[in-house]
PDB file of C-alpha atoms in Angstrom:
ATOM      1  CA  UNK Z1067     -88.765  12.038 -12.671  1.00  0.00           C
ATOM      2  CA  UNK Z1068     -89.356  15.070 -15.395  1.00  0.00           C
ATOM      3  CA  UNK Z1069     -88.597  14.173 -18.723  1.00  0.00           C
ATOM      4  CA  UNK Z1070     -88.663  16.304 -21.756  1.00  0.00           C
ATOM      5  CA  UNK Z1071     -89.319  15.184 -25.339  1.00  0.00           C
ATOM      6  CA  UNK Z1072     -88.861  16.563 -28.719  1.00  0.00           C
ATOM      7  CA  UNK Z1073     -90.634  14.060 -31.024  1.00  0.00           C
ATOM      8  CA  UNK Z1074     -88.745  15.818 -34.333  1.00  0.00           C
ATOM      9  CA  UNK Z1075     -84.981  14.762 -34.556  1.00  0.00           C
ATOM     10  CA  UNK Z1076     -84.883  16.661 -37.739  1.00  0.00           C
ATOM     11  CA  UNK Z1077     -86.891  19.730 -39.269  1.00  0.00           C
ATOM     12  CA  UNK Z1078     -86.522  21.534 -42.443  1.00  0.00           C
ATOM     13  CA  UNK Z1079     -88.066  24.432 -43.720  1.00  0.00           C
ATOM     14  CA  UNK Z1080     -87.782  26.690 -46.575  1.00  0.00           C
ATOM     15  CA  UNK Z1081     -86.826  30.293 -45.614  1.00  0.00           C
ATOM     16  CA  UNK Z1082     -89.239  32.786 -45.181  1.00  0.00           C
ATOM     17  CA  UNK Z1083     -91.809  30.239 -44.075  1.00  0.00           C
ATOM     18  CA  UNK Z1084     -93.097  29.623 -40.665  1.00  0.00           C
ATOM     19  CA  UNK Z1085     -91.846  27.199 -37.803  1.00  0.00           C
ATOM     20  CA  UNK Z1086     -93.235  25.144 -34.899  1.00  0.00           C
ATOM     21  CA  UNK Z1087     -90.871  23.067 -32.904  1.00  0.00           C
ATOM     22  CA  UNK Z1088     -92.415  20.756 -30.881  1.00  0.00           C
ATOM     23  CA  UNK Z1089     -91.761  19.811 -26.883  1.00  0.00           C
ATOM     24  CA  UNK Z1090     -93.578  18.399 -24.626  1.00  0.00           C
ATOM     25  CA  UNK Z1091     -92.515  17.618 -20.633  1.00  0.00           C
ATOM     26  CA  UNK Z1092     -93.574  15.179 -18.131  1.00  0.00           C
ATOM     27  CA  UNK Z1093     -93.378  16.683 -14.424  1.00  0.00           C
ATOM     28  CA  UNK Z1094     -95.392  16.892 -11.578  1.00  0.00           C
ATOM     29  CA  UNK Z1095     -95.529  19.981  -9.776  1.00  0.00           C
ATOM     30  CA  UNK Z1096     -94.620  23.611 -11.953  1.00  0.00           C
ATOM     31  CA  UNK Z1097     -92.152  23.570 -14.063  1.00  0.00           C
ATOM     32  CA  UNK Z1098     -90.324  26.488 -15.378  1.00  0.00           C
ATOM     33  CA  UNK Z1099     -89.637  26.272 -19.283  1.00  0.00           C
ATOM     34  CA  UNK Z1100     -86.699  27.266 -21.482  1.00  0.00           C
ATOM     35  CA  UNK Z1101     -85.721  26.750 -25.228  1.00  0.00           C
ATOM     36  CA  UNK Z1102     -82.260  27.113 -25.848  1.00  0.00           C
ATOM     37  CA  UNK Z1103     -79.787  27.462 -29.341  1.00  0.00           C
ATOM     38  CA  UNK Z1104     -76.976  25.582 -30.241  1.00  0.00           C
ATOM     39  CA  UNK Z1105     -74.852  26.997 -33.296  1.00  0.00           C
ATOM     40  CA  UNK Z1106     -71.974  24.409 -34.592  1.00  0.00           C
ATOM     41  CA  UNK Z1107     -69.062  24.406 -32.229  1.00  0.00           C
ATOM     42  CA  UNK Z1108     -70.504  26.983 -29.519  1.00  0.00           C
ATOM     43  CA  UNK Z1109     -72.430  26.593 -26.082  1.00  0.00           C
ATOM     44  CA  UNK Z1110     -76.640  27.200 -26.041  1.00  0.00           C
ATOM     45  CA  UNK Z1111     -77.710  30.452 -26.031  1.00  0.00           C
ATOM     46  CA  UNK Z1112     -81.093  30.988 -23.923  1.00  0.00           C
ATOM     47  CA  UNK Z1113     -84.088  31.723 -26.677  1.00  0.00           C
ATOM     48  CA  UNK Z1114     -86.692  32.468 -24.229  1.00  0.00           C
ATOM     49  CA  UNK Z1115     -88.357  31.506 -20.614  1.00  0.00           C
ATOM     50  CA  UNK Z1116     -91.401  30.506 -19.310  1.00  0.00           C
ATOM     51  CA  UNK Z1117     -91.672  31.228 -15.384  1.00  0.00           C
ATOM     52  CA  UNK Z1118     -95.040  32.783 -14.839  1.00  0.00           C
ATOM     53  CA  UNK Z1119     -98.176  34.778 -16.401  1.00  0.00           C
ATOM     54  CA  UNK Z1120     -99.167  35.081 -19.815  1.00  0.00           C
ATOM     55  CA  UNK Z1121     -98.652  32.175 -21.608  1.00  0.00           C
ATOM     56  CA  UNK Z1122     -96.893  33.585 -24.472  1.00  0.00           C
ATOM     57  CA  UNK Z1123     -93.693  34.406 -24.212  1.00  0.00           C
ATOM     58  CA  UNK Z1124     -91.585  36.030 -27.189  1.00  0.00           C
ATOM     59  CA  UNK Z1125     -87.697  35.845 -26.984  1.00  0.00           C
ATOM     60  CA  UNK Z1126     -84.737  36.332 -28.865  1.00  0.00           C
ATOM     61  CA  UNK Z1127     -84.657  37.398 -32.832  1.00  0.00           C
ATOM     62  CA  UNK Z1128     -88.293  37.004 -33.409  1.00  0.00           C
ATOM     63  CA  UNK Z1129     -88.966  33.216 -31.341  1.00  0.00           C
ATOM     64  CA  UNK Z1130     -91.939  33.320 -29.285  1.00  0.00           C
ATOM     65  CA  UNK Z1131     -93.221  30.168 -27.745  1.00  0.00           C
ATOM     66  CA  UNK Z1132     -96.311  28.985 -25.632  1.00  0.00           C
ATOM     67  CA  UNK Z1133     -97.120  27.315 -22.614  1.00  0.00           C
ATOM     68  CA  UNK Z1134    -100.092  24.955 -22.743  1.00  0.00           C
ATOM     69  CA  UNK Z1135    -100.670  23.368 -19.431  1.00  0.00           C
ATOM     70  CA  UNK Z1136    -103.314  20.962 -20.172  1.00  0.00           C
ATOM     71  CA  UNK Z1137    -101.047  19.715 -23.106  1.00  0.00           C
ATOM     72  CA  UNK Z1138     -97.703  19.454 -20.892  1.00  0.00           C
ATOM     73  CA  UNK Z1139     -96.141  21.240 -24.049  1.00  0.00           C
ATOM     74  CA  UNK Z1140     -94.135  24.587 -24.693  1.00  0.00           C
ATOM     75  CA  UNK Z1141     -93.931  24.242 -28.478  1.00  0.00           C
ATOM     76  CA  UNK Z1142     -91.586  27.053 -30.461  1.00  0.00           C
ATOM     77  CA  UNK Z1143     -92.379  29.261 -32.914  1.00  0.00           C
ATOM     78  CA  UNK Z1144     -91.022  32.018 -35.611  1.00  0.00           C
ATOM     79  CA  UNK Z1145     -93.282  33.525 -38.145  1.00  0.00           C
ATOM     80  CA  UNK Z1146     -90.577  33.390 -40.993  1.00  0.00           C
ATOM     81  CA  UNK Z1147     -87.403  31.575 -40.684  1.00  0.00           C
ATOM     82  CA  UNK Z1148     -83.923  33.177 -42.104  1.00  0.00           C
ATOM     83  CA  UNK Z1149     -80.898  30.775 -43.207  1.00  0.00           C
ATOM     84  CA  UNK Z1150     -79.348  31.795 -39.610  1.00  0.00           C
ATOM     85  CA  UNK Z1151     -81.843  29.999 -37.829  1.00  0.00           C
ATOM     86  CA  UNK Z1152     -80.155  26.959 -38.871  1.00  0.00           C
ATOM     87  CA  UNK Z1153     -79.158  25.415 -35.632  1.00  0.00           C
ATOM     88  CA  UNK Z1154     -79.898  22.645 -32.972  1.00  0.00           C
ATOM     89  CA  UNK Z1155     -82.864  23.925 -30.504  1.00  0.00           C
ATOM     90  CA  UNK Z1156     -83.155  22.359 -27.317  1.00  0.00           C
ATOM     91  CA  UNK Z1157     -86.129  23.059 -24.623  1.00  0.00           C
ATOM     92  CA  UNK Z1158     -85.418  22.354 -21.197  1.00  0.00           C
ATOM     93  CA  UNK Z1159     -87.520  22.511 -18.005  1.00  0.00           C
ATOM     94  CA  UNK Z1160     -86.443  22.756 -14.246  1.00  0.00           C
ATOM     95  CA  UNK Z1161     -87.926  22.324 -10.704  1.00  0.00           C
ATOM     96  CA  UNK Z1162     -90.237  25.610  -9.787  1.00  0.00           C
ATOM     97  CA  UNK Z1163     -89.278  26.061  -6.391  1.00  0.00           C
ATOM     98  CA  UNK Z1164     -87.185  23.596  -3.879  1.00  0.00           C
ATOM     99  CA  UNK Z1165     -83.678  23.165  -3.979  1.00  0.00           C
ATOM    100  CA  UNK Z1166     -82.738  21.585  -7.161  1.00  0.00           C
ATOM    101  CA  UNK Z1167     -82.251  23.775 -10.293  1.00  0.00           C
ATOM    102  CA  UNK Z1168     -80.310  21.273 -12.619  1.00  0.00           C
ATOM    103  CA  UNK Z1169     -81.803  21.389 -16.085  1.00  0.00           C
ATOM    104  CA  UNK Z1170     -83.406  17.994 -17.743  1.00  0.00           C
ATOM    105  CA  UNK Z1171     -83.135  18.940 -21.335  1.00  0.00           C
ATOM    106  CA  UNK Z1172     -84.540  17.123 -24.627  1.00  0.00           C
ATOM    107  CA  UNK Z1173     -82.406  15.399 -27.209  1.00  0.00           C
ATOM    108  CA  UNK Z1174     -82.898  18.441 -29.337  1.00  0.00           C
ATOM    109  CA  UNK Z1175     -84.255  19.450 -33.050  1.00  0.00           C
ATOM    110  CA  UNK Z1176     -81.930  19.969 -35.716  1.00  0.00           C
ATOM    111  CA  UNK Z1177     -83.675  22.443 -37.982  1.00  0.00           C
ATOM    112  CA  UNK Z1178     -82.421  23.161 -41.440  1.00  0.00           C
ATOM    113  CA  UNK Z1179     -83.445  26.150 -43.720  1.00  0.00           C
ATOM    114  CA  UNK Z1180     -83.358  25.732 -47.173  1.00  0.00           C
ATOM    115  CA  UNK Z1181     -82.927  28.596 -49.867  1.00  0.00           C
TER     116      UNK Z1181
ATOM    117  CA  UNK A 961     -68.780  40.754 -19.574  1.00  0.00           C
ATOM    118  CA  UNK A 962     -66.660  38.110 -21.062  1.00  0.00           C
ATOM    119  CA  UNK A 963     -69.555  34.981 -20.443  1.00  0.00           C
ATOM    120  CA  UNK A 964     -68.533  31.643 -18.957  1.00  0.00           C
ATOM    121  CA  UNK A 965     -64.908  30.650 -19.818  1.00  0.00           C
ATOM    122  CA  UNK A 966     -64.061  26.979 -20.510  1.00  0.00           C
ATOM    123  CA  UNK A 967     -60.361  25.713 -20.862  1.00  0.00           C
ATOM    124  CA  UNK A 968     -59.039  24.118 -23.168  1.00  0.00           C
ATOM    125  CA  UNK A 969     -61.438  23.750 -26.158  1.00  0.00           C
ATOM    126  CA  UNK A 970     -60.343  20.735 -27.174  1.00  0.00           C
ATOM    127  CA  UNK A 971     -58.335  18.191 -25.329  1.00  0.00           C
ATOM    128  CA  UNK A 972     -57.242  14.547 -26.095  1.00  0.00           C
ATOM    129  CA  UNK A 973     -56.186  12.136 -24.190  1.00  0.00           C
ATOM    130  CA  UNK A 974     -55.065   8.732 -24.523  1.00  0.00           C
ATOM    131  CA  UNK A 975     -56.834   6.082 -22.320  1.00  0.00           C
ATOM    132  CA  UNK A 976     -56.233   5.738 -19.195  1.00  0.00           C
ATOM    133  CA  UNK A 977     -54.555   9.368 -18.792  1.00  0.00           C
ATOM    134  CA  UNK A 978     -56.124  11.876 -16.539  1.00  0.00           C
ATOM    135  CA  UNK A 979     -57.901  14.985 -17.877  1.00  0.00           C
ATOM    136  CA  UNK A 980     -58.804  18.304 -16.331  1.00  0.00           C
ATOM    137  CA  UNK A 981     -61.295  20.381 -17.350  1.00  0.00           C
ATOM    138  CA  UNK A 982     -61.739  24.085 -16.247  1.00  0.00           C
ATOM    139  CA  UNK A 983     -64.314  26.530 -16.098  1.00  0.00           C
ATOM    140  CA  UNK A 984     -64.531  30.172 -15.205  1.00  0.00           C
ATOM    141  CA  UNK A 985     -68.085  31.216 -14.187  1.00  0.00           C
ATOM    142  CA  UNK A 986     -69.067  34.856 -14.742  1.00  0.00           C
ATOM    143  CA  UNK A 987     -68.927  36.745 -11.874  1.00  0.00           C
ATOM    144  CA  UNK A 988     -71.417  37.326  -9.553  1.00  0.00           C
ATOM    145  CA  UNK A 989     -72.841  34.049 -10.030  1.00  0.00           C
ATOM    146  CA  UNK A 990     -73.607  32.022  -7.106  1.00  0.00           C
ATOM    147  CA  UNK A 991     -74.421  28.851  -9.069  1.00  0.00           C
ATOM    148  CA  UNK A 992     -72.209  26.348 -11.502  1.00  0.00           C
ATOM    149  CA  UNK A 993     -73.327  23.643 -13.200  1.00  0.00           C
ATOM    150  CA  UNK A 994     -71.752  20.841 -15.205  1.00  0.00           C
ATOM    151  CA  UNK A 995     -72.945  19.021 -18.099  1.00  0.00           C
ATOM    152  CA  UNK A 996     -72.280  16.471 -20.633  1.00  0.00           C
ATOM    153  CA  UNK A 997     -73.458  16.575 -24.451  1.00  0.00           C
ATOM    154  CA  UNK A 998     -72.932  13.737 -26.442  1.00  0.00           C
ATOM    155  CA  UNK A 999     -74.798  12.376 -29.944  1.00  0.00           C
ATOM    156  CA  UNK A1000     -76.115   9.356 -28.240  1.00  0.00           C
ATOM    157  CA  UNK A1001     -77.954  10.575 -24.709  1.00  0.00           C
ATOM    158  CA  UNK A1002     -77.769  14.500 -25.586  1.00  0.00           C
ATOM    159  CA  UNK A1003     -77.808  16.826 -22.727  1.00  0.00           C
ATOM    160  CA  UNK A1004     -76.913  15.039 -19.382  1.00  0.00           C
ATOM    161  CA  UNK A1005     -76.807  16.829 -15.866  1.00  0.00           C
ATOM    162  CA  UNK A1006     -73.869  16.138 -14.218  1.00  0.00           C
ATOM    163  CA  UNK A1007     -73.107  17.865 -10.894  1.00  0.00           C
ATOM    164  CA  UNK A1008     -73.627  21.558  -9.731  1.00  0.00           C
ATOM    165  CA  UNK A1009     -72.319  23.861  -6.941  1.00  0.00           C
ATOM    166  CA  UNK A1010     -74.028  27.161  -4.891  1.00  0.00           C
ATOM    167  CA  UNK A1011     -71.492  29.254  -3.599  1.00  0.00           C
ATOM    168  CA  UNK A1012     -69.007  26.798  -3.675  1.00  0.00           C
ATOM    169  CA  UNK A1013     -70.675  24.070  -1.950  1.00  0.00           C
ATOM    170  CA  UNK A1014     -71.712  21.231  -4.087  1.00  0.00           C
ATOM    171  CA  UNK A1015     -75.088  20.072  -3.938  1.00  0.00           C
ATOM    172  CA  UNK A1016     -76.435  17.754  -6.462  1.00  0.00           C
ATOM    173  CA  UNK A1017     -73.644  15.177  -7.823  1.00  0.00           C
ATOM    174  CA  UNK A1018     -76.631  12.779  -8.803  1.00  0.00           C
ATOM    175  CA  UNK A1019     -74.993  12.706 -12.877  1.00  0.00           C
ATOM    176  CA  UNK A1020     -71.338  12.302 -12.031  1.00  0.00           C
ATOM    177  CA  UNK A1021     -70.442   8.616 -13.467  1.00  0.00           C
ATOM    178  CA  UNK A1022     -69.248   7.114  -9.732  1.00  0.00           C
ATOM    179  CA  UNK A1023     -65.911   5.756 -10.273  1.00  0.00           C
ATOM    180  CA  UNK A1024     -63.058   8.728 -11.808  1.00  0.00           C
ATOM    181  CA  UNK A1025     -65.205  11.765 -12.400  1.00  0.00           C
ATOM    182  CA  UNK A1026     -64.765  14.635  -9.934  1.00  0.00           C
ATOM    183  CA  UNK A1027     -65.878  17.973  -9.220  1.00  0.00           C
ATOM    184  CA  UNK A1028     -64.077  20.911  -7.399  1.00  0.00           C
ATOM    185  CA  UNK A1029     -64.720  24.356  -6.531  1.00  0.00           C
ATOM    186  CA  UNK A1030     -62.526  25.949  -4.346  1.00  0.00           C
ATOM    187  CA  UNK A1031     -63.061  29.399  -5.207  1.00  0.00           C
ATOM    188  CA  UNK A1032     -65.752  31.436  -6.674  1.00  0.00           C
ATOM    189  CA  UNK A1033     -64.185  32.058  -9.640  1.00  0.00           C
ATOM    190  CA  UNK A1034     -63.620  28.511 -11.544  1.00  0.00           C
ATOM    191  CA  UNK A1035     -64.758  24.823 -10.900  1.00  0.00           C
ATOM    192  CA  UNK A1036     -63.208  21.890 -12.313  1.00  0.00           C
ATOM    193  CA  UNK A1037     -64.094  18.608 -13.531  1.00  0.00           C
ATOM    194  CA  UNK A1038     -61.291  16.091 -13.298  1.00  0.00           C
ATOM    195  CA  UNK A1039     -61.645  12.460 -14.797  1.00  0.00           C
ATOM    196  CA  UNK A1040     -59.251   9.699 -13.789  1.00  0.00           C
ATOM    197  CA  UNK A1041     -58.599   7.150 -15.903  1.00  0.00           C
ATOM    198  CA  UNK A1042     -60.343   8.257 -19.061  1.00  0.00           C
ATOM    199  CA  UNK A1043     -62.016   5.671 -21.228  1.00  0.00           C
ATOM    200  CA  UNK A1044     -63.146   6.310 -25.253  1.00  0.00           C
ATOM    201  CA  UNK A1045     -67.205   6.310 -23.903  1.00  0.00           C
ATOM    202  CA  UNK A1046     -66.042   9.450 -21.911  1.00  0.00           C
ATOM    203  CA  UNK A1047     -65.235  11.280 -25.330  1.00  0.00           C
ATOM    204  CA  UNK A1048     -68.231  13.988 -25.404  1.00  0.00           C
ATOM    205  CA  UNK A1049     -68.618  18.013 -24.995  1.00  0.00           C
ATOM    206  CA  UNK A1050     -68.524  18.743 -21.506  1.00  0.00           C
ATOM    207  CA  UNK A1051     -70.648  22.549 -20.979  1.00  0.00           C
ATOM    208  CA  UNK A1052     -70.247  24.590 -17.658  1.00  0.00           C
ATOM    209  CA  UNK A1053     -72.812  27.043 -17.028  1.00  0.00           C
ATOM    210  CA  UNK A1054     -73.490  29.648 -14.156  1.00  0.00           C
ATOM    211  CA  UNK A1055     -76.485  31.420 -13.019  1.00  0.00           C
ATOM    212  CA  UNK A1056     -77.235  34.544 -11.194  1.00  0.00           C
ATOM    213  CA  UNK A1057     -79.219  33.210  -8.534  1.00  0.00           C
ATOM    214  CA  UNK A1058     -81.155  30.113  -8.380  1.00  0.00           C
ATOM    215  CA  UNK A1059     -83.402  30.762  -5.736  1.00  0.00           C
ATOM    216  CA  UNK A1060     -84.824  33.704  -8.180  1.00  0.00           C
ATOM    217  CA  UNK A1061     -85.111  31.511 -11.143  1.00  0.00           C
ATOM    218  CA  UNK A1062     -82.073  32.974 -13.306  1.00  0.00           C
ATOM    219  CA  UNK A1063     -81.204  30.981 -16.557  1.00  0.00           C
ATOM    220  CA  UNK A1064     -78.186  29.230 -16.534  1.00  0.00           C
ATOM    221  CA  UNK A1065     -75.585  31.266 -19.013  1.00  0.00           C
ATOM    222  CA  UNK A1066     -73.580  28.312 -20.988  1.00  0.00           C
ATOM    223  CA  UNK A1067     -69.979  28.440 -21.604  1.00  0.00           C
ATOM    224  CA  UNK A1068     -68.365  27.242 -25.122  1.00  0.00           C
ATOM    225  CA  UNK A1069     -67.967  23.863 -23.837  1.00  0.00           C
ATOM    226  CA  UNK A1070     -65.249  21.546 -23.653  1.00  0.00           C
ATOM    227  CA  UNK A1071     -64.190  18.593 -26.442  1.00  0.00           C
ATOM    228  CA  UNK A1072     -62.696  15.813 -24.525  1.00  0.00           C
ATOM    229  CA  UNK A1073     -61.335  13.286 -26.916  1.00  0.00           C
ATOM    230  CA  UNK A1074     -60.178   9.709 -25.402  1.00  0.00           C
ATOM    231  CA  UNK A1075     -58.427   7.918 -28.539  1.00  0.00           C
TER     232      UNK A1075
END
C-alpha cells in the first residue's frame, strides 16, 4: 500500500529565510505528486503537481518543489518565506494510471514564521 | 466559479442522533471524493464517486456511515448513530476528470461535533 511521510510535525522559520519541507512516499509503480495548503478553518488549496517531465515543478506564490525518484521524495521549497506562509502543508500522492484516484496524504507540517 | 460547497459548517450532534452532511461539487466535475481530517490519523480517504456511481468505499467505517449521490450536483455523507470518535472535519472534493489526472479541488469542509 502507498504511504506518505512527513518526518517534521512542526517547522519554524524566521521570515525572509528559506524553506524545505520534507516528504517522502512509499509506492510501487508511478506516482503522481501533490503538496497541498491548509489555512486555519478552510479546505487545502493545491500548491503544485508533479505528473510528468522535468523534475522541478514551481507552483503557487513562489513554492517550487522536486521530484527525486531514487530518493522516493518530493521535498518543498520557497526561497524566502512571508508571515502568510504560516499554514499546515500536506503532500499527497495518487495511483498514475488504473482506476483508483483517491489521495493517501501525510499527517502534514505545521510551519510557523516568525517576525 | 463558486468552488466546492459544503453544508453546514459546523454541526453538532448529540450521540446517537443522525447527521447529514452535504456537498455541492463544482460543475463539470465527473469525480467526488470524501474525506476525513482529524488531529490523531490526519487525512483519511473515505469513499468517492465518478459520475455518480460510487467506486471505491474502501475508508467508509462499515457500520452507520453512508454515501449518496443521486445527482451530479451534490453527494452526501450520512452517519447513523453518531458516536464522540466520529467528531472530525469531514472535506468533499471534486475533480475535473480523473482519467486525465486533474487535482482534486477541496471544499471548506465540514465540523461534525458528537458531544
Amino acid at each position: 500500500a502507498q504511504s506518505v511521510t512527513q518526518p517534521d510535525a512542526r517547522v519554524t522559520v524566521s521570515e525572509g529565510a528559506s524553506l524545505q519541507l520534507r516528504c517522502k512516499y512509499s509506492y510501487s509503480g508511478t506516482p503522481y505528486l501533490f503538496w497541498y495548503v491548509q489555512y486555519p478553518r478552510q479546505g487545502l488549496q493545491l500548491l503544485l503537481k508533479y505528473y510528468s517531465g522535468d523534475p522541478v515543478v514551481q507552483g503557487v506564490n513562489g513554492f517550487e518543489a522536486e521530484f527525486i525518484k531514487s530518493n522516493s521524495s518530493f521535498h518543498l521549497r520557497k526561497a524566502s518565506v512571508h508571515w502568510s506562509d504560516s499554514a499546515v502543508y500536506f503532500c499527497a500522492v495518487r495511483l498514475w494510471g488504473g482506476s483508483n484516484y483517491k489521495l493517501t496524504f501525510g499527517k502534514g507540517t505545521l510551519l510557523t514564521v516568525t517576525p | 466559479n463558486a468552488g466546492v460547497i459544503q453544508t453546514p459548517r459546523h454541526k453538532v450532534t448529540g450521540k446517537g442522533q443522525e447527521a447529514t452532511l452535504w456537498c455541492e461539487p463544482i460543475s463539470g466535475h465527473s469525480a467526488v471524493f470524501w474525506y476525513r481530517q482529524t488531529i490523531v490519523q490526519g487525512l483519511e480517504f473515505l469513499t468517492y464517486f465518478r459520475n455518480q456511481a460510487p467506486i471505491d468505499d474502501s475508508g467508509m467505517p462499515k457500520e452507520r456511515f453512508s454515501a449518496q449521490m443521486p445527482n451530479q450536483s451534490h453527494s452526501t455523507l450520512k452517519i447513523q448513530s453518531t458516536q464522540p470518535q466520529d467528531s472530525a472535519v469531514y472535506l468533499c472534493a471534486s475533480s475535473l476528470d480523473e482519467l486525465g489526472g486533474h487535482e482534486q479541488y477541496f471544499g471548506p469542509g465540514t465540523r461534525l461535533t458528537v458531544l
